[in-house]
CSV table of N, CA and C in Angstrom, one decimal:
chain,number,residue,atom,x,y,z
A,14,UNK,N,-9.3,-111.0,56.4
A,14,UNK,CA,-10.2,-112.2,56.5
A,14,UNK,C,-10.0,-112.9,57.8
A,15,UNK,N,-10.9,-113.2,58.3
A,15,UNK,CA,-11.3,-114.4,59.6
A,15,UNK,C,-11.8,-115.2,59.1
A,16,UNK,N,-11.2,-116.5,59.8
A,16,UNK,CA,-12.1,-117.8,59.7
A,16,UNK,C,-12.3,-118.6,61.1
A,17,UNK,N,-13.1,-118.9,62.1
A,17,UNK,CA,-13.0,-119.6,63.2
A,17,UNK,C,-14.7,-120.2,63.4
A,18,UNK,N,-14.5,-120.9,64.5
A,18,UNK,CA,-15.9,-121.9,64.9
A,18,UNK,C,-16.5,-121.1,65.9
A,19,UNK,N,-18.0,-121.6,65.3
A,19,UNK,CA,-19.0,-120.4,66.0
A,19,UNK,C,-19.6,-121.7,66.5
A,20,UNK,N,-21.2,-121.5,67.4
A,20,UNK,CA,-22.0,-122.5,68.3
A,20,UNK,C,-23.3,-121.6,68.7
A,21,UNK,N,-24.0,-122.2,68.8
A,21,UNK,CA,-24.9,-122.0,69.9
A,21,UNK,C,-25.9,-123.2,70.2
A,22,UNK,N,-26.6,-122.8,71.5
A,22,UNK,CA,-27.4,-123.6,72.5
A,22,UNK,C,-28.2,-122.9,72.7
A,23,UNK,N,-29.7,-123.2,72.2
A,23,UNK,CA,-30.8,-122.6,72.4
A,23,UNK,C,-31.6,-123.9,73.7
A,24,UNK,N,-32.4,-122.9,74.3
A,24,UNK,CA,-33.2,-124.1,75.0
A,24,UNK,C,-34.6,-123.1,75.3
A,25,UNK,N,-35.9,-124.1,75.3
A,25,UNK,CA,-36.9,-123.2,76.1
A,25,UNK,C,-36.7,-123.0,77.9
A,26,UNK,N,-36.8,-121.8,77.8
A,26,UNK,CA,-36.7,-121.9,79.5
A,26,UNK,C,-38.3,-121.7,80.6
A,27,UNK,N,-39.4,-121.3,79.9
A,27,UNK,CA,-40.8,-121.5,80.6
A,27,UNK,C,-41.6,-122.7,79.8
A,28,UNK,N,-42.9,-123.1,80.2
A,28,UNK,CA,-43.8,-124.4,79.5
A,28,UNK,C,-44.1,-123.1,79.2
A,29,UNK,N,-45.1,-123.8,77.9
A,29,UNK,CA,-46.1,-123.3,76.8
A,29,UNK,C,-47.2,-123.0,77.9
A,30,UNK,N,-48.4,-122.2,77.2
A,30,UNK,CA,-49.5,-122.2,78.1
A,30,UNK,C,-50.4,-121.7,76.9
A,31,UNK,N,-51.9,-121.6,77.3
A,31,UNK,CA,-52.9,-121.8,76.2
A,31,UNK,C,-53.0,-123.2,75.9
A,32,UNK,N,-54.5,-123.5,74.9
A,32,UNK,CA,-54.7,-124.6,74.6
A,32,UNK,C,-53.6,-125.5,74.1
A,33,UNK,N,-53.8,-126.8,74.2
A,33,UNK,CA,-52.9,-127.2,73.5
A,33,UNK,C,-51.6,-127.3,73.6
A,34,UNK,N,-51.1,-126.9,75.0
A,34,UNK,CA,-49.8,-126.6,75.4
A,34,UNK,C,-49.3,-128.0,76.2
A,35,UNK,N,-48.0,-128.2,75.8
A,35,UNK,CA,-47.7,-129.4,76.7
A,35,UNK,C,-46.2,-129.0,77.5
A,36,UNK,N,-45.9,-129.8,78.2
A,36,UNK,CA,-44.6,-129.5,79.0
A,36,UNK,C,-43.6,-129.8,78.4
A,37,UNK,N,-43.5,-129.6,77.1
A,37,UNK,CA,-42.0,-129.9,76.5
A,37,UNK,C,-41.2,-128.7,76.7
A,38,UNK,N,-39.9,-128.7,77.0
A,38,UNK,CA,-39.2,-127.5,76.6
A,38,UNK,C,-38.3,-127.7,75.7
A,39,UNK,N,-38.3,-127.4,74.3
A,39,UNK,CA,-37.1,-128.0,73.2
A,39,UNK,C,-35.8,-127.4,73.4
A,40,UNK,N,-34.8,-128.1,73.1
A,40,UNK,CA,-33.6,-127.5,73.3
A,40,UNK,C,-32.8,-128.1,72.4
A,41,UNK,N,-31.7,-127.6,71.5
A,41,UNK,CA,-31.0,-127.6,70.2
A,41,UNK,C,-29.6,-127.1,70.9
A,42,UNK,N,-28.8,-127.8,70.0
A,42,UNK,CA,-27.3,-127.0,69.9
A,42,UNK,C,-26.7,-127.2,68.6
A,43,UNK,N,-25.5,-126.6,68.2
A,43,UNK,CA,-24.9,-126.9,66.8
A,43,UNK,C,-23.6,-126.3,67.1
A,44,UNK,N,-23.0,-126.7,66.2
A,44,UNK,CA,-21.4,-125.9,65.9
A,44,UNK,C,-21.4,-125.7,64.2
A,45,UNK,N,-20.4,-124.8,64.1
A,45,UNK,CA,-20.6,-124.5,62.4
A,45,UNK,C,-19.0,-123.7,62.3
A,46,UNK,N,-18.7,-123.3,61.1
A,46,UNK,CA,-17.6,-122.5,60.5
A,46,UNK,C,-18.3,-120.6,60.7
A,47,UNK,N,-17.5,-119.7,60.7
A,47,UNK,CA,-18.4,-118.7,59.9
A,47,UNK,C,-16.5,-117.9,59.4
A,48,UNK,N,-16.9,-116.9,58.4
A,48,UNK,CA,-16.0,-116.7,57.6
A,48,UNK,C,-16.6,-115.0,57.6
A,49,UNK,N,-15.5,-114.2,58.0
A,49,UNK,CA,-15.5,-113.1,57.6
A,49,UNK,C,-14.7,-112.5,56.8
A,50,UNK,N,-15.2,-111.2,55.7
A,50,UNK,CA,-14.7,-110.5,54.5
A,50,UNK,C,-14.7,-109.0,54.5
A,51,UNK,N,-13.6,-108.6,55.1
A,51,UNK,CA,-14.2,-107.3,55.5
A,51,UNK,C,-13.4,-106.1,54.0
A,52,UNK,N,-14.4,-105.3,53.5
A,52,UNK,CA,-14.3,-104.8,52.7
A,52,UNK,C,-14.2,-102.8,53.6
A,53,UNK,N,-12.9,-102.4,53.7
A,53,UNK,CA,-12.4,-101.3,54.0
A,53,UNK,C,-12.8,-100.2,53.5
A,54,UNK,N,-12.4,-100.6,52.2
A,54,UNK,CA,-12.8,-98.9,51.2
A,54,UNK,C,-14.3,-98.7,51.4
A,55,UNK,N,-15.6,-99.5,51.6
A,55,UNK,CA,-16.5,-99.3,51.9
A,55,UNK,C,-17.4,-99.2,52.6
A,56,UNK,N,-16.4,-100.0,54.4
A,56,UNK,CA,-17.0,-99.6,55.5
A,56,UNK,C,-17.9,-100.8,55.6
A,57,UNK,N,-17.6,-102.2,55.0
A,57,UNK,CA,-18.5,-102.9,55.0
A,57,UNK,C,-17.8,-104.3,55.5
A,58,UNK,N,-18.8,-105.2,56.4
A,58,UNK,CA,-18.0,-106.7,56.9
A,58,UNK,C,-19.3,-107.4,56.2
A,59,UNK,N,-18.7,-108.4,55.4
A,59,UNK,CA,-19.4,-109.4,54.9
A,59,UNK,C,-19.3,-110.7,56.0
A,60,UNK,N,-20.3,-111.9,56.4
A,60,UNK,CA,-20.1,-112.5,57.6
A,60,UNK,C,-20.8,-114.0,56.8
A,61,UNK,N,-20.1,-115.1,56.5
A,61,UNK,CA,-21.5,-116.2,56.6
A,61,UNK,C,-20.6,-117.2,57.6
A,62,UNK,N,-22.1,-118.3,58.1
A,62,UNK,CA,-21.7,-119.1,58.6
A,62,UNK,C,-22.4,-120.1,58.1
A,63,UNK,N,-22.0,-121.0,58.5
A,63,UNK,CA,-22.9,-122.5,58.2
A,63,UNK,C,-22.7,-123.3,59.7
A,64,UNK,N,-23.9,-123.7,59.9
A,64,UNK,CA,-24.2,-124.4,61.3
A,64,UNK,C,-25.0,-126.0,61.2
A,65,UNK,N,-24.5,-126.9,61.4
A,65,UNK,CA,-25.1,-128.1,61.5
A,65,UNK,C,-25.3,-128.3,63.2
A,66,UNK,N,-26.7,-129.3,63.3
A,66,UNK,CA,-27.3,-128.5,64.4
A,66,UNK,C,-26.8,-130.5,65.3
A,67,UNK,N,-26.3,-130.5,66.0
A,67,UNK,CA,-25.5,-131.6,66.7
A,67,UNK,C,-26.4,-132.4,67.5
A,68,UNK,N,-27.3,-131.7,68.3
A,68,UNK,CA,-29.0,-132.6,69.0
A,68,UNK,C,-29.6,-131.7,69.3
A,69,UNK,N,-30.6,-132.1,68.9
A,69,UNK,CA,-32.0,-132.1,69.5
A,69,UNK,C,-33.2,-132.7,70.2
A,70,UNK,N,-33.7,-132.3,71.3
A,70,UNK,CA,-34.2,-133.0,71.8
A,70,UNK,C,-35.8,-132.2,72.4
A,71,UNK,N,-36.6,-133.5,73.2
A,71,UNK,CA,-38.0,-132.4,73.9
A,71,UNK,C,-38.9,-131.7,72.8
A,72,UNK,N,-38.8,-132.3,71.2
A,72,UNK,CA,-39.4,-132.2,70.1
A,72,UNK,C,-39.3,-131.2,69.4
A,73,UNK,N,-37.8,-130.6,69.6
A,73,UNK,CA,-37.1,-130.0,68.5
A,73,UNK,C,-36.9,-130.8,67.5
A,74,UNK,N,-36.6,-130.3,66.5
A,74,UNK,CA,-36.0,-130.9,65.3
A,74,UNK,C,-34.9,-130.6,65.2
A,75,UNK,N,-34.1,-131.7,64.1
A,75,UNK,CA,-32.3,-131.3,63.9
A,75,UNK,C,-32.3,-130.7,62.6
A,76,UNK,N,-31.3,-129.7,62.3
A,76,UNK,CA,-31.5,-129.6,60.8
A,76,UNK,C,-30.0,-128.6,60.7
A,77,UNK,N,-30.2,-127.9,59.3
A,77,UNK,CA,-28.6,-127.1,59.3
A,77,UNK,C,-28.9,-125.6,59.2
A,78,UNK,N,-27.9,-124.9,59.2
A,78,UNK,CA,-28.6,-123.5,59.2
A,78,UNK,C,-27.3,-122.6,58.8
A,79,UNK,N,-27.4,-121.6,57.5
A,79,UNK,CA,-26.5,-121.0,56.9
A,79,UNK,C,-27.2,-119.8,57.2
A,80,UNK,N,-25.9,-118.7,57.3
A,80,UNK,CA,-26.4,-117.2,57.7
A,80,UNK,C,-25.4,-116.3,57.1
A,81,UNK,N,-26.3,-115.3,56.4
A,81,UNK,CA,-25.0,-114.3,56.0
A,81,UNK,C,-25.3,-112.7,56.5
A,82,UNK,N,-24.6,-111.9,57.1
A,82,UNK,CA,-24.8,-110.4,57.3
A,82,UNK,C,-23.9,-109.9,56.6
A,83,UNK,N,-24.6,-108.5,56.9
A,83,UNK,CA,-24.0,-107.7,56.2
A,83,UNK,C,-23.8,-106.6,57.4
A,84,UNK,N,-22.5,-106.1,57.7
A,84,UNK,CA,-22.9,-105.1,58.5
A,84,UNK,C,-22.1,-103.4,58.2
A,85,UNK,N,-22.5,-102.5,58.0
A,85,UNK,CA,-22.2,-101.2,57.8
A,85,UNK,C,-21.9,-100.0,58.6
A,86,UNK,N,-20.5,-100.0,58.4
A,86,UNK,CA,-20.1,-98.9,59.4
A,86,UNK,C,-20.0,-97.1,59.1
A,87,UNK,N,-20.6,-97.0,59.6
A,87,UNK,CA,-21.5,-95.2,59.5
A,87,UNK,C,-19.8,-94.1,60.2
């Protein structure tokens, strides 16, 4: 089992274009936990994280964001 701190930083990097487009570029960051469970006998990593999102700005929104994979080794 793993446990450590995950992140990311999203940002737009061109303007919108078409009607209705304005010059915002949103950009967000967060930090969160994520926890891994790695199951051997079956070749399998179970993964969640939970992320609370720390700012937003340029008309993003803030909010939280939980994720779980699954991943399978062949």
């Amino acid at each position: 089992m793993q446990v450590g701190l995950v992140g990311y930083y999203q940002e737009q990097t061109s303007k919108d274009s078409g009607t209705g487009a304005n010059d915002l570029r949103p950009r967000r960051n967060a930090v969160g936990v994520q926890f891994d469970y790695p199951i051997p006998s079956h070749g399998l990593f179970l993964k969640f994280a939970a992320y609370g999102e720390t700012s937003a700005s340029d008309g993003a929104t803030k909010g939280s964001l939980l994720r779980m994979t699954i991943v399978k080794a062949f």
